[in-house]
PDB file of C-alpha atoms in Angstrom:
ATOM      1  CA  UNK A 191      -0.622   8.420  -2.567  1.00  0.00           C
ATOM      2  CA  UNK A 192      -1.805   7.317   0.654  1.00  0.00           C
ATOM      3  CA  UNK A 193      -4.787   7.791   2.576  1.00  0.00           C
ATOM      4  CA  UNK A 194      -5.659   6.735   5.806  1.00  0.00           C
ATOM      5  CA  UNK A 195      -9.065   6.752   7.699  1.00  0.00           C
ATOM      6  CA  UNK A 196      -9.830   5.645  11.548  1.00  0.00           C
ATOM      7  CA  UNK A 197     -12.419   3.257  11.951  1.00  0.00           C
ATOM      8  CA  UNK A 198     -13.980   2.159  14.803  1.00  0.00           C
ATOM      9  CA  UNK A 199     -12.042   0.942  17.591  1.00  0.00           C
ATOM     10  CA  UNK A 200      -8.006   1.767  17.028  1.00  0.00           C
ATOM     11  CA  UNK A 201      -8.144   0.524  13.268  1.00  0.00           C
ATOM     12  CA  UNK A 202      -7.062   2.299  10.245  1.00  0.00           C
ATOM     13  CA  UNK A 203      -7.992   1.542   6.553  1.00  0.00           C
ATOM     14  CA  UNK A 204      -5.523   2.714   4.370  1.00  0.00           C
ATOM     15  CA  UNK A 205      -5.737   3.087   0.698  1.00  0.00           C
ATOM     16  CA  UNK A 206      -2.971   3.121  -1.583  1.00  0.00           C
ATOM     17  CA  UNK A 207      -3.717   4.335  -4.868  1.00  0.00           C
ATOM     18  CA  UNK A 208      -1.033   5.053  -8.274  1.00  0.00           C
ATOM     19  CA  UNK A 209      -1.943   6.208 -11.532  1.00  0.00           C
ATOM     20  CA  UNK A 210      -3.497   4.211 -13.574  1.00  0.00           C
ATOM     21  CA  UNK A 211      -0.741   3.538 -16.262  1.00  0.00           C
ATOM     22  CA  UNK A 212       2.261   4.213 -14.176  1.00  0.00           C
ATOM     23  CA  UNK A 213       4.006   1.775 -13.991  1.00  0.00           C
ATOM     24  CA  UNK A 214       2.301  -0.369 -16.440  1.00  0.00           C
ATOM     25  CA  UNK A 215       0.673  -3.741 -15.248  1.00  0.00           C
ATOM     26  CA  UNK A 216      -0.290  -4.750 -12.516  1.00  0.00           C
ATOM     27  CA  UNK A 217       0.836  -3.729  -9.130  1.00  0.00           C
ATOM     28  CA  UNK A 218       0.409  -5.241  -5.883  1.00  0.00           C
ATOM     29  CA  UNK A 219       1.011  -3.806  -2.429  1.00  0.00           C
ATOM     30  CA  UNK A 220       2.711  -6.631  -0.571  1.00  0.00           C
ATOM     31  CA  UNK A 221       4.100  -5.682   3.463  1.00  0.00           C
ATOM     32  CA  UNK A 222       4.307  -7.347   6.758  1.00  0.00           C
ATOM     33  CA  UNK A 223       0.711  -7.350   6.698  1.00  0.00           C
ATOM     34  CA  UNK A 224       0.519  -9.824   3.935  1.00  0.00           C
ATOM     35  CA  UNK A 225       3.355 -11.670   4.642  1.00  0.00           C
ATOM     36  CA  UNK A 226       4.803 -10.061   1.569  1.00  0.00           C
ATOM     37  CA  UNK A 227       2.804 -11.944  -1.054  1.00  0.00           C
ATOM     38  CA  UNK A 228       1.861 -10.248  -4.127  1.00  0.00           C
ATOM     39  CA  UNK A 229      -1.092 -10.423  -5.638  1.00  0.00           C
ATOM     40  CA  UNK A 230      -2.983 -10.877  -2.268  1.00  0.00           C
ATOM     41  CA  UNK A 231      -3.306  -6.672  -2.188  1.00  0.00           C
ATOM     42  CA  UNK A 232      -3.591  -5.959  -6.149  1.00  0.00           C
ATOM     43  CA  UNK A 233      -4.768  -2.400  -7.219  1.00  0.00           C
ATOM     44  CA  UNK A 234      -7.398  -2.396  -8.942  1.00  0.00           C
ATOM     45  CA  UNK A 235      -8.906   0.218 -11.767  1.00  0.00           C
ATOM     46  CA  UNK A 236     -10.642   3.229 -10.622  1.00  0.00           C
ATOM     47  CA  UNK A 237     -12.934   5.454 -12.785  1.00  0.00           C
ATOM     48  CA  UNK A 238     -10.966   8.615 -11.563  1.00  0.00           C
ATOM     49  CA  UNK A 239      -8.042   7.454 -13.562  1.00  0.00           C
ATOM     50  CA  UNK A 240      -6.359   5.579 -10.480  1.00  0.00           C
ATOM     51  CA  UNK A 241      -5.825   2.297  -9.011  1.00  0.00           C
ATOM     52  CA  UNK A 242      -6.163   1.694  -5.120  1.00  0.00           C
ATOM     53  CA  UNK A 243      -6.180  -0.876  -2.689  1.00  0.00           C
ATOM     54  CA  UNK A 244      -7.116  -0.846   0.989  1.00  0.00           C
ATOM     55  CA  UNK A 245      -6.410  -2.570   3.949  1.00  0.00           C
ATOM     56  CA  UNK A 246      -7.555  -2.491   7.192  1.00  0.00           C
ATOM     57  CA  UNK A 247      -4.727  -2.213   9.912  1.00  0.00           C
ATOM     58  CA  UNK A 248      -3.843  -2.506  13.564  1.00  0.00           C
ATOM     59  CA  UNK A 249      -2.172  -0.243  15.411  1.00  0.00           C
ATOM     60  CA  UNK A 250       1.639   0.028  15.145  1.00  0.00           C
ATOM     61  CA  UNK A 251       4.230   0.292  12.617  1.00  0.00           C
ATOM     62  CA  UNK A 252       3.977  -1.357   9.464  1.00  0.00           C
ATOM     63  CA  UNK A 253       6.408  -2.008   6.597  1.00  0.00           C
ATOM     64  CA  UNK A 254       5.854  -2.129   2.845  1.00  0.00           C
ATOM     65  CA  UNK A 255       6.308  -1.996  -0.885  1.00  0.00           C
ATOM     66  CA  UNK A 256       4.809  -1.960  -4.536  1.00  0.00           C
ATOM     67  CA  UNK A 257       5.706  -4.956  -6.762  1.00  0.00           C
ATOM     68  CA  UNK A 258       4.909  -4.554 -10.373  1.00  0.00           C
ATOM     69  CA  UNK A 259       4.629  -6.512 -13.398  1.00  0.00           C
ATOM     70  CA  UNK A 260       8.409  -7.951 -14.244  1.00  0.00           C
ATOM     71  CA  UNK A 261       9.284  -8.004 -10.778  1.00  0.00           C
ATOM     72  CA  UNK A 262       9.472  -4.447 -10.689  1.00  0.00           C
ATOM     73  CA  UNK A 263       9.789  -2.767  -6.492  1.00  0.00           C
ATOM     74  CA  UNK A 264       9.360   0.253  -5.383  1.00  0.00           C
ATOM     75  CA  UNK A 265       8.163   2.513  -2.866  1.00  0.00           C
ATOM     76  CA  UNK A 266       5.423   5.506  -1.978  1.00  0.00           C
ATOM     77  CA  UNK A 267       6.957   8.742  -1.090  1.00  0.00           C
ATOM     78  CA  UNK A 268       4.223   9.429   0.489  1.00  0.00           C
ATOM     79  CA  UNK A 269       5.128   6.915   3.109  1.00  0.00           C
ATOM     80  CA  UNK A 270       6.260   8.224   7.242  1.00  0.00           C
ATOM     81  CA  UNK A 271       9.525   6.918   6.503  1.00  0.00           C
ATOM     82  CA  UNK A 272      11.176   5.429   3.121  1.00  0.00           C
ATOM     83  CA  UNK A 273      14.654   3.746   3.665  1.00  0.00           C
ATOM     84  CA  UNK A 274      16.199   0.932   1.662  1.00  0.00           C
ATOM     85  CA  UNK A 275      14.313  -1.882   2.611  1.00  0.00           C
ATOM     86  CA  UNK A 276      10.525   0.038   1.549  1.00  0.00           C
ATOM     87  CA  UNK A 277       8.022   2.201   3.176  1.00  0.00           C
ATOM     88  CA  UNK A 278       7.335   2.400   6.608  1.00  0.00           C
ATOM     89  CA  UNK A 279       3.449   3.179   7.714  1.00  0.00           C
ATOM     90  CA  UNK A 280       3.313   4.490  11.558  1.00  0.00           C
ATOM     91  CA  UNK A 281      -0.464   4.165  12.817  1.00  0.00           C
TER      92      UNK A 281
END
């Protein structure tokens, strides 16, 4: 799931979020805005029975994926576009 909200100025936060136990381990979100290094955007444990992560954005088009625990990739559904190379956010 994905959920974006406008701040101030033309930036958006976006927070991804996954349930809590699928997939097991940890989970990082890792895209062009990290330079694609996990760990830097983990998901953390939520009450609710989720785990999220946001990050604040520019404006612009923005590529990513999920990397799990035993190098484990995939992608949110939920993203504008989903081809083979990940998840494309359009902001």
């Amino acid at each position: 799931m994905l959920k974006r909200t406008r701040l101030f100025g033309r930036k958006t936060r976006v927070t991804f979020a996954l349930p809590v136990d699928e997939p097991s381990g940890a989970v990082s979100v890792v895209g062009d805005f990290n330079d694609w290094l996990p760990g830097r955007h983990e998901l953390l444990r939520r009450r609710n029975g989720t785990r999220t992560v946001s990050v604040i954005l520019p404006p612009g088009a923005h590529r990513f994926r999920y990397l799990a625990t035993g190098g484990v990739w995939f992608d949110d559904d939920n993203a504008d576009q989903v081809d083979d190379q990940g998840g494309v956010l359009h902001l």
